[in-house]
Structure formats: C-alpha cells, structure tokens
Amino acid sequence: MLLSVKNYGQTVARNVQVRFTPEIISDDKVGAKATLVKKFDKPISVFAPGAELETIYFTPNLTGDGVSNHEDLPDEIRVTISYDGPFVKKFFGFDKIERYEDSFDLDTIPVRARVWLSSSTEPSARLKEINKSLKSVAAEISALRKVVNDK
C-alpha cells in the first residue's frame, strides 16, 4: 500500500505540508517509516502540477495467524495536506494567497483483510515448483553418490 501525494491542479502548490494524526515519529535512519518522516517532516516549498510523491505505507507481514504492517506504522491514521494556492490579485479588497487544507483517513484494514491467492502458472509459483523439483533431483544424486562410494 502506497501513500501517494499528487498535485492534480493546474498551478504550483507552495508550502505543502503533510501531517499525520497520530504523529509518526522515527529515530531510524533507513526503512519506510524513516523515509515517510523524513519526506514530510518539512514543508515542500514548490510542488509542480502533476508532481507526485509515493511512499510505502503498508507492507504485509504474513507471520502468525494474521496480517500486520511490517513497517510498524499505525493501521489507521488521518492524513492532512495543506498548501498555498496561487497569488490572487483582487480588483476590490486585499490581494492574497489562499491556504487550502484537506484531510482523509488512511486505513490498512481493507488491505490486511485481502485474500492472497496465486496461480500455479504465474512465474513465482513456477519457480517454487522448479526449486522443489531440483531439491528432489539433488537428493537422488546424493543417494546415488552414497551407493557408488559404498561399493
């Protein structure tokens, strides 16, 4: 699951701030959590039309009975994005720059509740089958070697 921030507008967005509730804190130097914190820690001064920032938010950890977030990030979080729009010159009144803000909830439960299936014909399944066959052949060769060496 990726967190994607994109400027769909036709003008530059300035002073773009991405905030998380609850706040995400990381002392790590590497990893998805550290990257997320580092990427959005300070305002982005200029965000051009069509520009997009993607960051891994959820990587499934399939150990145990359930699916958890391997990245140690909250399962549910509110993301608030705020930015300055273009300078507006008014005929009457004061010229100004509008500040826009929008929030959305990011929820990993739909991803965690996903059923993970694979086809026996897809490459990863075929590689597993080939690996299994090669292990079987290696075991047979080892057994033959032992028989030959015992004679």
C-alpha atoms as a PDB file:
ATOM      1  CA  MET A   1       0.000   0.000   0.000  1.00  0.00           C
ATOM      2  CA  LEU A   2       1.426   3.325  -1.055  1.00  0.00           C
ATOM      3  CA  LEU A   3       0.710   6.779   0.316  1.00  0.00           C
ATOM      4  CA  SER A   4       0.567   8.995  -2.754  1.00  0.00           C
ATOM      5  CA  VAL A   5       0.541  12.794  -2.687  1.00  0.00           C
ATOM      6  CA  LYS A   6      -0.031  14.343  -6.110  1.00  0.00           C
ATOM      7  CA  ASN A   7      -0.734  17.836  -7.414  1.00  0.00           C
ATOM      8  CA  TYR A   8      -3.701  17.373  -9.744  1.00  0.00           C
ATOM      9  CA  GLY A   9      -4.105  21.136 -10.134  1.00  0.00           C
ATOM     10  CA  GLN A  10      -3.014  23.388 -12.964  1.00  0.00           C
ATOM     11  CA  THR A  11      -0.848  25.635 -10.811  1.00  0.00           C
ATOM     12  CA  VAL A  12       2.069  25.255  -8.439  1.00  0.00           C
ATOM     13  CA  ALA A  13       1.220  24.388  -4.840  1.00  0.00           C
ATOM     14  CA  ARG A  14       3.525  26.110  -2.368  1.00  0.00           C
ATOM     15  CA  ASN A  15       4.449  25.308   1.218  1.00  0.00           C
ATOM     16  CA  VAL A  16       2.842  21.877   1.038  1.00  0.00           C
ATOM     17  CA  GLN A  17       2.576  20.296   4.479  1.00  0.00           C
ATOM     18  CA  VAL A  18       1.627  16.676   5.123  1.00  0.00           C
ATOM     19  CA  ARG A  19       0.726  15.922   8.743  1.00  0.00           C
ATOM     20  CA  PHE A  20      -0.284  12.660  10.392  1.00  0.00           C
ATOM     21  CA  THR A  21      -2.626  12.092  13.342  1.00  0.00           C
ATOM     22  CA  PRO A  22      -1.411  10.319  15.391  1.00  0.00           C
ATOM     23  CA  GLU A  23       2.021  11.792  14.706  1.00  0.00           C
ATOM     24  CA  ILE A  24       4.600   9.431  13.207  1.00  0.00           C
ATOM     25  CA  ILE A  25       7.994   9.548  14.894  1.00  0.00           C
ATOM     26  CA  SER A  26      11.073   7.596  13.841  1.00  0.00           C
ATOM     27  CA  ASP A  27      14.647   7.557  15.132  1.00  0.00           C
ATOM     28  CA  ASP A  28      15.681   5.121  12.393  1.00  0.00           C
ATOM     29  CA  LYS A  29      17.943   6.221   9.546  1.00  0.00           C
ATOM     30  CA  VAL A  30      16.523   3.757   6.990  1.00  0.00           C
ATOM     31  CA  GLY A  31      13.250   1.997   6.271  1.00  0.00           C
ATOM     32  CA  ALA A  32       9.775   3.012   5.195  1.00  0.00           C
ATOM     33  CA  LYS A  33       8.901   4.709   8.464  1.00  0.00           C
ATOM     34  CA  ALA A  34      12.100   6.788   8.460  1.00  0.00           C
ATOM     35  CA  THR A  35      11.559   7.714   4.812  1.00  0.00           C
ATOM     36  CA  LEU A  36       7.977   8.785   5.470  1.00  0.00           C
ATOM     37  CA  VAL A  37       9.009  11.000   8.384  1.00  0.00           C
ATOM     38  CA  LYS A  38      11.968  12.482   6.506  1.00  0.00           C
ATOM     39  CA  LYS A  39       9.969  13.127   3.323  1.00  0.00           C
ATOM     40  CA  PHE A  40       7.145  15.015   5.028  1.00  0.00           C
ATOM     41  CA  ASP A  41       8.932  16.472   8.071  1.00  0.00           C
ATOM     42  CA  LYS A  42       9.337  19.920   6.473  1.00  0.00           C
ATOM     43  CA  PRO A  43       7.022  21.817   4.112  1.00  0.00           C
ATOM     44  CA  ILE A  44       7.649  21.244   0.407  1.00  0.00           C
ATOM     45  CA  SER A  45       8.336  24.734  -0.933  1.00  0.00           C
ATOM     46  CA  VAL A  46       7.196  24.142  -4.539  1.00  0.00           C
ATOM     47  CA  PHE A  47       5.074  21.244  -5.782  1.00  0.00           C
ATOM     48  CA  ALA A  48       4.573  21.460  -9.548  1.00  0.00           C
ATOM     49  CA  PRO A  49       1.400  20.431 -11.410  1.00  0.00           C
ATOM     50  CA  GLY A  50       1.484  16.659 -11.997  1.00  0.00           C
ATOM     51  CA  ALA A  51       4.245  16.121  -9.420  1.00  0.00           C
ATOM     52  CA  GLU A  52       3.728  13.014  -7.290  1.00  0.00           C
ATOM     53  CA  LEU A  53       5.399  11.605  -4.183  1.00  0.00           C
ATOM     54  CA  GLU A  54       4.805   7.941  -3.368  1.00  0.00           C
ATOM     55  CA  THR A  55       5.920   6.292  -0.163  1.00  0.00           C
ATOM     56  CA  ILE A  56       5.421   2.730   1.054  1.00  0.00           C
ATOM     57  CA  TYR A  57       2.968   2.762   3.933  1.00  0.00           C
ATOM     58  CA  PHE A  58       1.924  -0.852   4.344  1.00  0.00           C
ATOM     59  CA  THR A  59       3.915  -3.993   3.638  1.00  0.00           C
ATOM     60  CA  PRO A  60       2.158  -7.184   4.741  1.00  0.00           C
ATOM     61  CA  ASN A  61       3.869  -9.287   7.356  1.00  0.00           C
ATOM     62  CA  LEU A  62       2.275 -12.716   6.884  1.00  0.00           C
ATOM     63  CA  THR A  63       3.578 -14.357  10.054  1.00  0.00           C
ATOM     64  CA  GLY A  64       1.286 -15.926  12.616  1.00  0.00           C
ATOM     65  CA  ASP A  65      -2.480 -16.036  12.247  1.00  0.00           C
ATOM     66  CA  GLY A  66      -2.981 -12.502  10.964  1.00  0.00           C
ATOM     67  CA  VAL A  67      -1.508  -9.902   8.674  1.00  0.00           C
ATOM     68  CA  SER A  68       0.286  -6.980  10.275  1.00  0.00           C
ATOM     69  CA  ASN A  69       2.156  -3.959   8.965  1.00  0.00           C
ATOM     70  CA  HIS A  70       5.807  -4.913   8.643  1.00  0.00           C
ATOM     71  CA  GLU A  71       6.675  -1.196   8.591  1.00  0.00           C
ATOM     72  CA  ASP A  72       5.492  -0.640  12.197  1.00  0.00           C
ATOM     73  CA  LEU A  73       3.127   2.164  11.187  1.00  0.00           C
ATOM     74  CA  PRO A  74      -0.405   2.695  12.553  1.00  0.00           C
ATOM     75  CA  ASP A  75      -3.169   0.649  10.905  1.00  0.00           C
ATOM     76  CA  GLU A  76      -5.418   3.717  10.863  1.00  0.00           C
ATOM     77  CA  ILE A  77      -4.187   7.287  10.516  1.00  0.00           C
ATOM     78  CA  ARG A  78      -5.530  10.678   9.467  1.00  0.00           C
ATOM     79  CA  VAL A  79      -3.512  12.460   6.782  1.00  0.00           C
ATOM     80  CA  THR A  80      -3.901  16.243   6.489  1.00  0.00           C
ATOM     81  CA  ILE A  81      -2.476  18.050   3.476  1.00  0.00           C
ATOM     82  CA  SER A  82      -2.346  21.836   3.389  1.00  0.00           C
ATOM     83  CA  TYR A  83      -0.826  24.178   0.805  1.00  0.00           C
ATOM     84  CA  ASP A  84      -0.781  27.726  -0.501  1.00  0.00           C
ATOM     85  CA  GLY A  85      -2.532  28.254  -3.801  1.00  0.00           C
ATOM     86  CA  PRO A  86      -1.662  30.872  -6.412  1.00  0.00           C
ATOM     87  CA  PHE A  87      -1.462  34.566  -5.563  1.00  0.00           C
ATOM     88  CA  VAL A  88      -4.871  36.133  -6.247  1.00  0.00           C
ATOM     89  CA  LYS A  89      -4.919  39.777  -7.337  1.00  0.00           C
ATOM     90  CA  LYS A  90      -8.281  41.252  -6.461  1.00  0.00           C
ATOM     91  CA  PHE A  91      -9.863  44.264  -8.113  1.00  0.00           C
ATOM     92  CA  PHE A  92     -11.512  45.205  -4.837  1.00  0.00           C
ATOM     93  CA  GLY A  93     -10.193  44.362  -1.404  1.00  0.00           C
ATOM     94  CA  PHE A  94      -6.825  42.894  -0.468  1.00  0.00           C
ATOM     95  CA  ASP A  95      -4.664  40.727  -2.686  1.00  0.00           C
ATOM     96  CA  LYS A  96      -3.987  37.403  -1.039  1.00  0.00           C
ATOM     97  CA  ILE A  97      -2.820  33.826  -1.221  1.00  0.00           C
ATOM     98  CA  GLU A  98      -5.426  31.228  -0.282  1.00  0.00           C
ATOM     99  CA  ARG A  99      -4.400  28.417   2.084  1.00  0.00           C
ATOM    100  CA  TYR A 100      -6.149  25.124   1.322  1.00  0.00           C
ATOM    101  CA  GLU A 101      -6.431  22.071   3.543  1.00  0.00           C
ATOM    102  CA  ASP A 102      -7.920  18.616   3.165  1.00  0.00           C
ATOM    103  CA  SER A 103      -7.872  15.511   5.356  1.00  0.00           C
ATOM    104  CA  PHE A 104      -8.522  11.853   4.732  1.00  0.00           C
ATOM    105  CA  ASP A 105      -8.313   8.673   6.737  1.00  0.00           C
ATOM    106  CA  LEU A 106      -5.835   6.039   5.662  1.00  0.00           C
ATOM    107  CA  ASP A 107      -6.976   2.587   6.741  1.00  0.00           C
ATOM    108  CA  THR A 108      -4.943  -0.577   6.174  1.00  0.00           C
ATOM    109  CA  ILE A 109      -7.741  -2.946   7.216  1.00  0.00           C
ATOM    110  CA  PRO A 110      -9.038  -3.473   3.635  1.00  0.00           C
ATOM    111  CA  VAL A 111      -5.501  -4.453   2.588  1.00  0.00           C
ATOM    112  CA  ARG A 112      -4.950  -6.653   5.661  1.00  0.00           C
ATOM    113  CA  ALA A 113      -8.304  -8.380   5.082  1.00  0.00           C
ATOM    114  CA  ARG A 114      -7.383  -9.179   1.474  1.00  0.00           C
ATOM    115  CA  VAL A 115      -7.248 -12.820   0.423  1.00  0.00           C
ATOM    116  CA  TRP A 116      -3.824 -13.604  -1.007  1.00  0.00           C
ATOM    117  CA  LEU A 117      -4.012 -16.074  -3.908  1.00  0.00           C
ATOM    118  CA  SER A 118      -1.588 -17.106  -6.578  1.00  0.00           C
ATOM    119  CA  SER A 119      -1.991 -19.107  -9.739  1.00  0.00           C
ATOM    120  CA  SER A 120       0.087 -22.215 -10.325  1.00  0.00           C
ATOM    121  CA  THR A 121       1.022 -20.800 -13.739  1.00  0.00           C
ATOM    122  CA  GLU A 122       2.398 -17.454 -12.576  1.00  0.00           C
ATOM    123  CA  PRO A 123       6.209 -17.139 -12.566  1.00  0.00           C
ATOM    124  CA  SER A 124       6.683 -17.184  -8.772  1.00  0.00           C
ATOM    125  CA  ALA A 125       4.614 -20.378  -8.447  1.00  0.00           C
ATOM    126  CA  ARG A 126       6.511 -21.995 -11.328  1.00  0.00           C
ATOM    127  CA  LEU A 127       9.854 -21.076  -9.701  1.00  0.00           C
ATOM    128  CA  LYS A 128       8.735 -22.704  -6.436  1.00  0.00           C
ATOM    129  CA  GLU A 129       7.806 -25.872  -8.334  1.00  0.00           C
ATOM    130  CA  ILE A 130      11.155 -25.874 -10.194  1.00  0.00           C
ATOM    131  CA  ASN A 131      13.012 -25.357  -6.896  1.00  0.00           C
ATOM    132  CA  LYS A 132      11.123 -28.267  -5.328  1.00  0.00           C
ATOM    133  CA  SER A 133      11.987 -30.494  -8.317  1.00  0.00           C
ATOM    134  CA  LEU A 134      15.669 -29.504  -8.179  1.00  0.00           C
ATOM    135  CA  LYS A 135      15.822 -30.366  -4.466  1.00  0.00           C
ATOM    136  CA  SER A 136      14.352 -33.772  -5.273  1.00  0.00           C
ATOM    137  CA  VAL A 137      16.925 -34.342  -8.048  1.00  0.00           C
ATOM    138  CA  ALA A 138      19.755 -33.237  -5.710  1.00  0.00           C
ATOM    139  CA  ALA A 139      18.564 -35.705  -3.061  1.00  0.00           C
ATOM    140  CA  GLU A 140      18.518 -38.527  -5.649  1.00  0.00           C
ATOM    141  CA  ILE A 141      22.042 -37.649  -6.815  1.00  0.00           C
ATOM    142  CA  SER A 142      23.283 -37.647  -3.204  1.00  0.00           C
ATOM    143  CA  ALA A 143      21.723 -41.079  -2.659  1.00  0.00           C
ATOM    144  CA  LEU A 144      23.357 -42.433  -5.844  1.00  0.00           C
ATOM    145  CA  ARG A 145      26.726 -40.979  -4.800  1.00  0.00           C
ATOM    146  CA  LYS A 146      26.466 -42.766  -1.463  1.00  0.00           C
ATOM    147  CA  VAL A 147      25.663 -46.075  -3.201  1.00  0.00           C
ATOM    148  CA  VAL A 148      28.619 -45.665  -5.590  1.00  0.00           C
ATOM    149  CA  ASN A 149      31.014 -44.661  -2.784  1.00  0.00           C
ATOM    150  CA  ASP A 150      29.904 -47.620  -0.635  1.00  0.00           C
ATOM    151  CA  LYS A 151      30.867 -50.114  -3.383  1.00  0.00           C
END
